[in-house]
Amino acid sequence: MFTATSSAFAASESDFNAYVKSLKNEALEQGFSSTLLDRAFNDITFRPTAVKADKNQPEKKITLDDYIVSRVPDWKAEQAVQQYLSNKALLDKIGEEYGVQPRFIVALWGNESNFGKIQGSYSVLSALASLAYEGRREALFKKNFFAALTILDQGHIPIDSFKGSWAGAMGQTQFMPLSFLTYAVDYDGDGKKDIWGTPADVFASIANYLSSEGWDDSGTWGRQVRLTQDVPISGLSKTNMRPLSYWQEQGVRRFDGSDLPKVDVKASLIMPDGESGRIYLVYNNFHTLMKWNRSSYFGVSVGYLSERIKRGY
């Protein structure tokens, strides 16, 4: 069962096997069938690379400019436009039903999995069991492990196809199992919430997440701005949201130097790299994107790609 090669991990083989056995016993207590569990637990192996990736996530500092160049290169923007146009009828239908502009669905899809091309090759169960065993965030990964068993029990995907990222994120949406159970949608009505291979389910699941978390399709995500003087407040805290008229009075201007729009909208002023970097006014929809991923860099990259889709390149 244990596949690590280092002596440190090899010394823990019996500990990991015992931990996996305890997970199986707990799953039996929760009511999962022994038939399902025998199949699900048959190939669970320790994944030290998942633990290493979790411990060694980059502390940066890359800049937002670097991040956007790497996450949204021109070729990805071009592909995003192509995907948007080739799926337009379906995207428009889903977008109208859920109240989410299709360009944001495509932008999230592109950022998460490169339009389904990069979904991860880790066994979801092995990754989650390994991360739970490591212990730093055991409660979180255990909950996701049992959610993953529920996904299998409900028949959404076969065990041998149940692959994802090193952290257990799955499919073209890169949902964690708990998010899958909350937001995934069987849009085509075939009885499976197929975020791995069915575009309709992928698009509807993304739209359902955004809609459920407060998306408003009457507005957008934000805009890049510039400062003409020091501002008294900034940051993503909702207590720092102010009307655009307030930001206009504080010397905030559109990036081209012109006045801000005269509309009754509240915004947060964010400076991910400080005053010397890119500066944005972001709206409530950006706060919804931050629920998807807590990185302001990620949120800006999604907004940026959505603008490229809107422009058509």
Short mmCIF file of C-alpha atoms in Angstrom, two decimals:
data_model
loop_
_atom_site.label_atom_id
_atom_site.label_comp_id
_atom_site.label_asym_id
_atom_site.label_seq_id
_atom_site.Cartn_x
_atom_site.Cartn_y
_atom_site.Cartn_z
CA MET A 1 0.00 0.00 0.00
CA PHE A 2 2.84 2.39 0.86
CA THR A 3 4.80 3.72 -2.12
CA ALA A 4 7.20 6.28 -0.64
CA THR A 5 10.87 5.59 -1.16
CA SER A 6 12.53 7.82 1.45
CA SER A 7 13.56 6.19 4.72
CA ALA A 8 11.57 8.80 6.67
CA PHE A 9 8.36 7.92 4.90
CA ALA A 10 9.14 4.20 4.81
CA ALA A 11 9.48 4.23 8.59
CA SER A 12 5.89 5.50 8.75
CA GLU A 13 4.39 2.83 6.49
CA SER A 14 2.68 1.01 9.32
CA ASP A 15 1.41 4.30 10.75
CA PHE A 16 -0.17 5.31 7.44
CA ASN A 17 -1.71 1.88 6.94
CA ALA A 18 -3.18 2.06 10.43
CA TYR A 19 -4.52 5.55 9.69
CA VAL A 20 -6.17 4.35 6.48
CA LYS A 21 -7.72 1.45 8.37
CA SER A 22 -9.18 3.91 10.86
CA LEU A 23 -10.63 5.95 7.96
CA LYS A 24 -12.27 2.80 6.61
CA ASN A 25 -13.75 1.94 10.00
CA GLU A 26 -15.08 5.47 10.36
CA ALA A 27 -16.58 5.27 6.86
CA LEU A 28 -18.33 2.01 7.81
CA GLU A 29 -19.72 3.73 10.90
CA GLN A 30 -21.05 6.51 8.66
CA GLY A 31 -23.02 3.96 6.67
CA PHE A 32 -20.96 3.43 3.53
CA SER A 33 -21.29 -0.11 2.19
CA SER A 34 -18.44 -2.56 2.68
CA THR A 35 -18.60 -3.34 -1.05
CA LEU A 36 -17.92 0.28 -1.96
CA LEU A 37 -15.22 0.65 0.68
CA ASP A 38 -13.40 -2.53 -0.32
CA ARG A 39 -13.09 -1.17 -3.86
CA ALA A 40 -12.33 2.40 -2.81
CA PHE A 41 -9.65 1.47 -0.27
CA ASN A 42 -8.01 -1.19 -2.41
CA ASP A 43 -5.55 1.19 -4.10
CA ILE A 44 -5.08 3.96 -1.54
CA THR A 45 -1.37 4.73 -1.30
CA PHE A 46 0.63 7.33 0.55
CA ARG A 47 1.49 10.29 -1.70
CA PRO A 48 4.49 12.12 -0.21
CA THR A 49 4.52 14.47 -3.19
CA ALA A 50 1.05 15.71 -2.16
CA VAL A 51 2.25 16.35 1.38
CA LYS A 52 5.40 18.06 0.09
CA ALA A 53 3.34 20.26 -2.26
CA ASP A 54 1.01 21.24 0.59
CA LYS A 55 3.91 22.15 2.87
CA ASN A 56 5.91 23.95 0.19
CA GLN A 57 3.35 26.16 -1.48
CA PRO A 58 5.16 29.26 -2.77
CA GLU A 59 5.40 32.12 -0.32
CA LYS A 60 6.20 34.38 -3.33
CA LYS A 61 7.01 37.15 -4.10
CA ILE A 62 6.07 37.20 -7.74
CA THR A 63 4.30 40.35 -8.82
CA LEU A 64 0.76 40.58 -10.12
CA ASP A 65 2.21 41.51 -13.51
CA ASP A 66 4.22 38.27 -13.52
CA TYR A 67 1.20 36.29 -12.39
CA ILE A 68 -1.08 37.63 -15.12
CA VAL A 69 1.54 36.97 -17.79
CA SER A 70 1.88 33.36 -16.61
CA ARG A 71 -1.81 32.68 -15.96
CA VAL A 72 -3.35 34.58 -18.88
CA PRO A 73 -0.88 34.59 -21.78
CA ASP A 74 -2.17 35.69 -25.17
CA TRP A 75 -2.62 32.10 -26.35
CA LYS A 76 -4.96 31.40 -23.44
CA ALA A 77 -6.96 34.56 -24.13
CA GLU A 78 -7.28 33.48 -27.76
CA GLN A 79 -8.39 29.99 -26.73
CA ALA A 80 -10.86 31.49 -24.26
CA VAL A 81 -12.51 33.48 -27.04
CA GLN A 82 -12.66 30.37 -29.23
CA GLN A 83 -14.20 28.32 -26.43
CA TYR A 84 -16.69 31.07 -25.67
CA LEU A 85 -17.81 31.28 -29.30
CA SER A 86 -17.94 27.53 -29.91
CA ASN A 87 -20.06 26.98 -26.77
CA LYS A 88 -22.02 30.23 -26.98
CA ALA A 89 -25.55 28.81 -27.26
CA LEU A 90 -25.09 26.56 -24.23
CA LEU A 91 -23.25 29.23 -22.24
CA ASP A 92 -25.92 31.83 -22.97
CA LYS A 93 -28.66 29.46 -21.82
CA ILE A 94 -26.87 28.57 -18.60
CA GLY A 95 -25.80 32.15 -17.99
CA GLU A 96 -29.38 33.38 -18.24
CA GLU A 97 -30.72 30.64 -15.97
CA TYR A 98 -28.16 31.25 -13.24
CA GLY A 99 -27.65 34.99 -13.62
CA VAL A 100 -23.96 34.81 -14.50
CA GLN A 101 -22.34 36.34 -17.58
CA PRO A 102 -20.87 33.54 -19.75
CA ARG A 103 -17.49 35.25 -20.05
CA PHE A 104 -16.89 34.72 -16.34
CA ILE A 105 -17.83 31.05 -16.60
CA VAL A 106 -15.24 30.62 -19.36
CA ALA A 107 -12.64 32.70 -17.50
CA LEU A 108 -12.90 30.51 -14.40
CA TRP A 109 -12.86 27.36 -16.54
CA GLY A 110 -9.71 28.55 -18.30
CA ASN A 111 -7.94 29.56 -15.11
CA GLU A 112 -8.77 26.37 -13.22
CA SER A 113 -8.11 23.65 -15.77
CA ASN A 114 -7.05 25.27 -19.06
CA PHE A 115 -10.52 24.51 -20.45
CA GLY A 116 -10.49 20.97 -19.13
CA LYS A 117 -7.04 20.02 -20.42
CA ILE A 118 -5.33 19.95 -17.00
CA GLN A 119 -7.37 18.15 -14.35
CA GLY A 120 -4.66 16.38 -12.35
CA SER A 121 -3.51 12.78 -12.31
CA TYR A 122 -3.48 12.03 -8.57
CA SER A 123 -5.84 9.49 -7.05
CA VAL A 124 -8.28 11.75 -5.21
CA LEU A 125 -8.65 9.30 -2.33
CA SER A 126 -4.90 8.77 -1.98
CA ALA A 127 -4.18 12.50 -2.04
CA LEU A 128 -6.83 13.29 0.57
CA ALA A 129 -5.86 10.37 2.82
CA SER A 130 -2.20 11.41 2.64
CA LEU A 131 -2.96 15.02 3.51
CA ALA A 132 -5.28 14.03 6.35
CA TYR A 133 -2.62 11.67 7.70
CA GLU A 134 0.03 14.42 7.58
CA GLY A 135 -2.16 16.18 10.13
CA ARG A 136 -1.63 19.89 9.56
CA ARG A 137 -5.20 20.28 8.26
CA GLU A 138 -6.53 16.85 9.15
CA ALA A 139 -10.14 17.86 9.85
CA LEU A 140 -10.49 19.61 6.49
CA PHE A 141 -9.03 16.78 4.45
CA LYS A 142 -10.95 14.10 6.36
CA LYS A 143 -14.22 15.88 5.59
CA ASN A 144 -13.24 16.02 1.94
CA PHE A 145 -12.22 12.35 2.01
CA PHE A 146 -15.66 11.27 3.19
CA ALA A 147 -17.26 13.66 0.70
CA ALA A 148 -15.21 11.92 -2.00
CA LEU A 149 -16.62 8.57 -0.88
CA THR A 150 -20.10 10.06 -1.16
CA ILE A 151 -19.37 11.12 -4.75
CA LEU A 152 -18.36 7.55 -5.57
CA ASP A 153 -21.35 6.14 -3.71
CA GLN A 154 -23.67 8.35 -5.75
CA GLY A 155 -22.14 7.03 -8.95
CA HIS A 156 -20.92 10.28 -10.49
CA ILE A 157 -17.59 8.79 -11.60
CA PRO A 158 -15.92 5.34 -11.56
CA ILE A 159 -13.21 4.75 -8.96
CA ASP A 160 -10.50 4.14 -11.57
CA SER A 161 -11.22 7.54 -13.15
CA PHE A 162 -11.38 9.42 -9.86
CA LYS A 163 -8.34 11.65 -10.40
CA GLY A 164 -7.51 15.20 -9.41
CA SER A 165 -4.85 17.60 -8.18
CA TRP A 166 -2.33 16.92 -5.40
CA ALA A 167 -4.82 18.55 -2.99
CA GLY A 168 -7.82 16.51 -4.18
CA ALA A 169 -9.38 19.20 -6.38
CA MET A 170 -11.32 17.56 -9.17
CA GLY A 171 -12.44 17.90 -12.74
CA GLN A 172 -12.62 20.84 -15.11
CA THR A 173 -13.92 23.05 -12.28
CA GLN A 174 -11.26 21.85 -9.80
CA PHE A 175 -13.87 21.55 -7.06
CA MET A 176 -12.85 19.97 -3.79
CA PRO A 177 -15.24 17.12 -2.92
CA LEU A 178 -17.15 19.21 -0.37
CA SER A 179 -17.67 21.94 -2.99
CA PHE A 180 -18.79 19.29 -5.46
CA LEU A 181 -21.54 18.11 -3.11
CA THR A 182 -22.68 21.70 -2.59
CA TYR A 183 -22.46 23.20 -6.08
CA ALA A 184 -22.05 20.55 -8.81
CA VAL A 185 -24.98 20.31 -11.24
CA ASP A 186 -26.33 17.49 -13.40
CA TYR A 187 -27.38 19.91 -16.13
CA ASP A 188 -27.89 17.35 -18.89
CA GLY A 189 -30.07 15.19 -16.65
CA ASP A 190 -28.20 11.91 -17.11
CA GLY A 191 -28.01 11.22 -13.38
CA LYS A 192 -24.35 12.18 -13.04
CA LYS A 193 -22.79 15.49 -12.07
CA ASP A 194 -19.96 15.10 -14.54
CA ILE A 195 -17.51 17.94 -13.97
CA TRP A 196 -14.81 15.78 -15.62
CA GLY A 197 -16.18 15.39 -19.12
CA THR A 198 -19.60 16.99 -19.74
CA PRO A 199 -19.42 20.68 -20.76
CA ALA A 200 -23.02 21.38 -19.73
CA ASP A 201 -22.38 20.08 -16.21
CA VAL A 202 -19.06 21.95 -16.01
CA PHE A 203 -20.55 25.31 -17.06
CA ALA A 204 -23.66 24.94 -14.90
CA SER A 205 -21.59 23.93 -11.86
CA ILE A 206 -19.40 27.04 -12.19
CA ALA A 207 -22.47 29.22 -12.68
CA ASN A 208 -24.25 27.61 -9.74
CA TYR A 209 -21.29 28.30 -7.47
CA LEU A 210 -21.15 31.97 -8.43
CA SER A 211 -24.91 32.42 -8.25
CA SER A 212 -25.13 30.70 -4.87
CA GLU A 213 -22.37 32.90 -3.48
CA GLY A 214 -23.96 36.22 -4.44
CA TRP A 215 -23.04 36.95 -8.06
CA ASP A 216 -24.93 39.84 -9.70
CA ASP A 217 -24.98 39.77 -13.49
CA SER A 218 -26.13 43.39 -13.66
CA GLY A 219 -22.59 44.42 -12.74
CA THR A 220 -19.01 43.47 -13.43
CA TRP A 221 -15.95 42.60 -11.32
CA GLY A 222 -13.88 45.77 -11.15
CA ARG A 223 -11.53 48.07 -13.05
CA GLN A 224 -7.90 49.06 -12.99
CA VAL A 225 -7.45 52.61 -11.70
CA ARG A 226 -4.78 55.10 -10.77
CA LEU A 227 -4.31 57.36 -7.75
CA THR A 228 -3.74 61.10 -7.93
CA GLN A 229 -3.20 61.44 -4.16
CA ASP A 230 -2.89 59.31 -1.05
CA VAL A 231 -6.07 57.49 -0.04
CA PRO A 232 -7.17 57.03 3.59
CA ILE A 233 -8.36 53.42 3.26
CA SER A 234 -7.78 50.38 1.10
CA GLY A 235 -8.09 46.61 1.25
CA LEU A 236 -10.65 43.90 0.60
CA SER A 237 -12.49 44.13 3.90
CA LYS A 238 -16.12 44.89 3.14
CA THR A 239 -16.00 47.58 5.82
CA ASN A 240 -13.74 49.49 3.39
CA MET A 241 -16.26 49.43 0.53
CA ARG A 242 -17.35 52.92 -0.47
CA PRO A 243 -19.45 54.45 -3.30
CA LEU A 244 -17.59 55.37 -6.47
CA SER A 245 -18.38 59.01 -5.65
CA TYR A 246 -16.27 58.66 -2.50
CA TRP A 247 -13.32 57.27 -4.45
CA GLN A 248 -13.70 60.07 -7.00
CA GLU A 249 -13.41 62.60 -4.16
CA GLN A 250 -10.27 60.82 -2.92
CA GLY A 251 -8.56 61.33 -6.27
CA VAL A 252 -9.07 57.84 -7.70
CA ARG A 253 -9.42 57.92 -11.49
CA ARG A 254 -9.90 55.46 -14.31
CA PHE A 255 -6.64 54.04 -15.60
CA ASP A 256 -6.74 56.49 -18.52
CA GLY A 257 -7.01 59.40 -16.07
CA SER A 258 -10.67 60.23 -16.67
CA ASP A 259 -13.35 60.47 -13.97
CA LEU A 260 -14.94 57.40 -12.48
CA PRO A 261 -18.45 56.45 -13.67
CA LYS A 262 -21.26 58.33 -11.96
CA VAL A 263 -23.19 55.27 -10.83
CA ASP A 264 -24.38 54.18 -7.40
CA VAL A 265 -21.98 51.26 -6.90
CA LYS A 266 -19.79 50.44 -3.93
CA ALA A 267 -16.21 49.30 -4.45
CA SER A 268 -13.11 48.25 -2.57
CA LEU A 269 -9.74 49.74 -3.46
CA ILE A 270 -7.06 47.06 -3.59
CA MET A 271 -3.32 47.30 -4.15
CA PRO A 272 -2.04 43.69 -4.33
CA ASP A 273 1.56 44.86 -4.84
CA GLY A 274 1.32 48.16 -2.99
CA GLU A 275 1.03 51.62 -4.51
CA SER A 276 3.81 50.90 -6.99
CA GLY A 277 1.87 48.02 -8.57
CA ARG A 278 -1.49 47.61 -10.25
CA ILE A 279 -4.39 49.21 -8.38
CA TYR A 280 -8.04 48.23 -8.74
CA LEU A 281 -11.49 49.23 -7.67
CA VAL A 282 -13.35 45.94 -7.25
CA TYR A 283 -17.05 45.36 -6.79
CA ASN A 284 -19.15 42.81 -4.95
CA ASN A 285 -18.68 40.22 -7.71
CA PHE A 286 -14.95 40.28 -6.99
CA HIS A 287 -15.70 39.40 -3.39
CA THR A 288 -17.64 36.40 -4.74
CA LEU A 289 -14.60 35.37 -6.79
CA MET A 290 -12.57 35.55 -3.59
CA LYS A 291 -14.84 32.88 -2.07
CA TRP A 292 -13.79 30.59 -4.94
CA ASN A 293 -10.10 31.30 -4.32
CA ARG A 294 -8.80 33.60 -1.58
CA SER A 295 -5.98 34.94 -3.76
CA SER A 296 -6.52 38.48 -5.04
CA TYR A 297 -4.06 37.60 -7.81
CA PHE A 298 -6.37 34.77 -8.89
CA GLY A 299 -9.43 37.03 -8.76
CA VAL A 300 -7.77 39.71 -10.88
CA SER A 301 -6.59 37.11 -13.41
CA VAL A 302 -10.16 35.83 -13.80
CA GLY A 303 -11.44 39.38 -14.24
CA TYR A 304 -8.67 40.15 -16.72
CA LEU A 305 -9.41 37.05 -18.82
CA SER A 306 -13.11 37.91 -18.79
CA GLU A 307 -12.25 41.32 -20.24
CA ARG A 308 -10.15 39.72 -22.97
CA ILE A 309 -13.11 37.48 -23.84
CA LYS A 310 -15.41 40.51 -23.89
CA ARG A 311 -13.03 42.32 -26.27
CA GLY A 312 -12.78 39.27 -28.47
CA TYR A 313 -9.04 38.51 -28.19
#
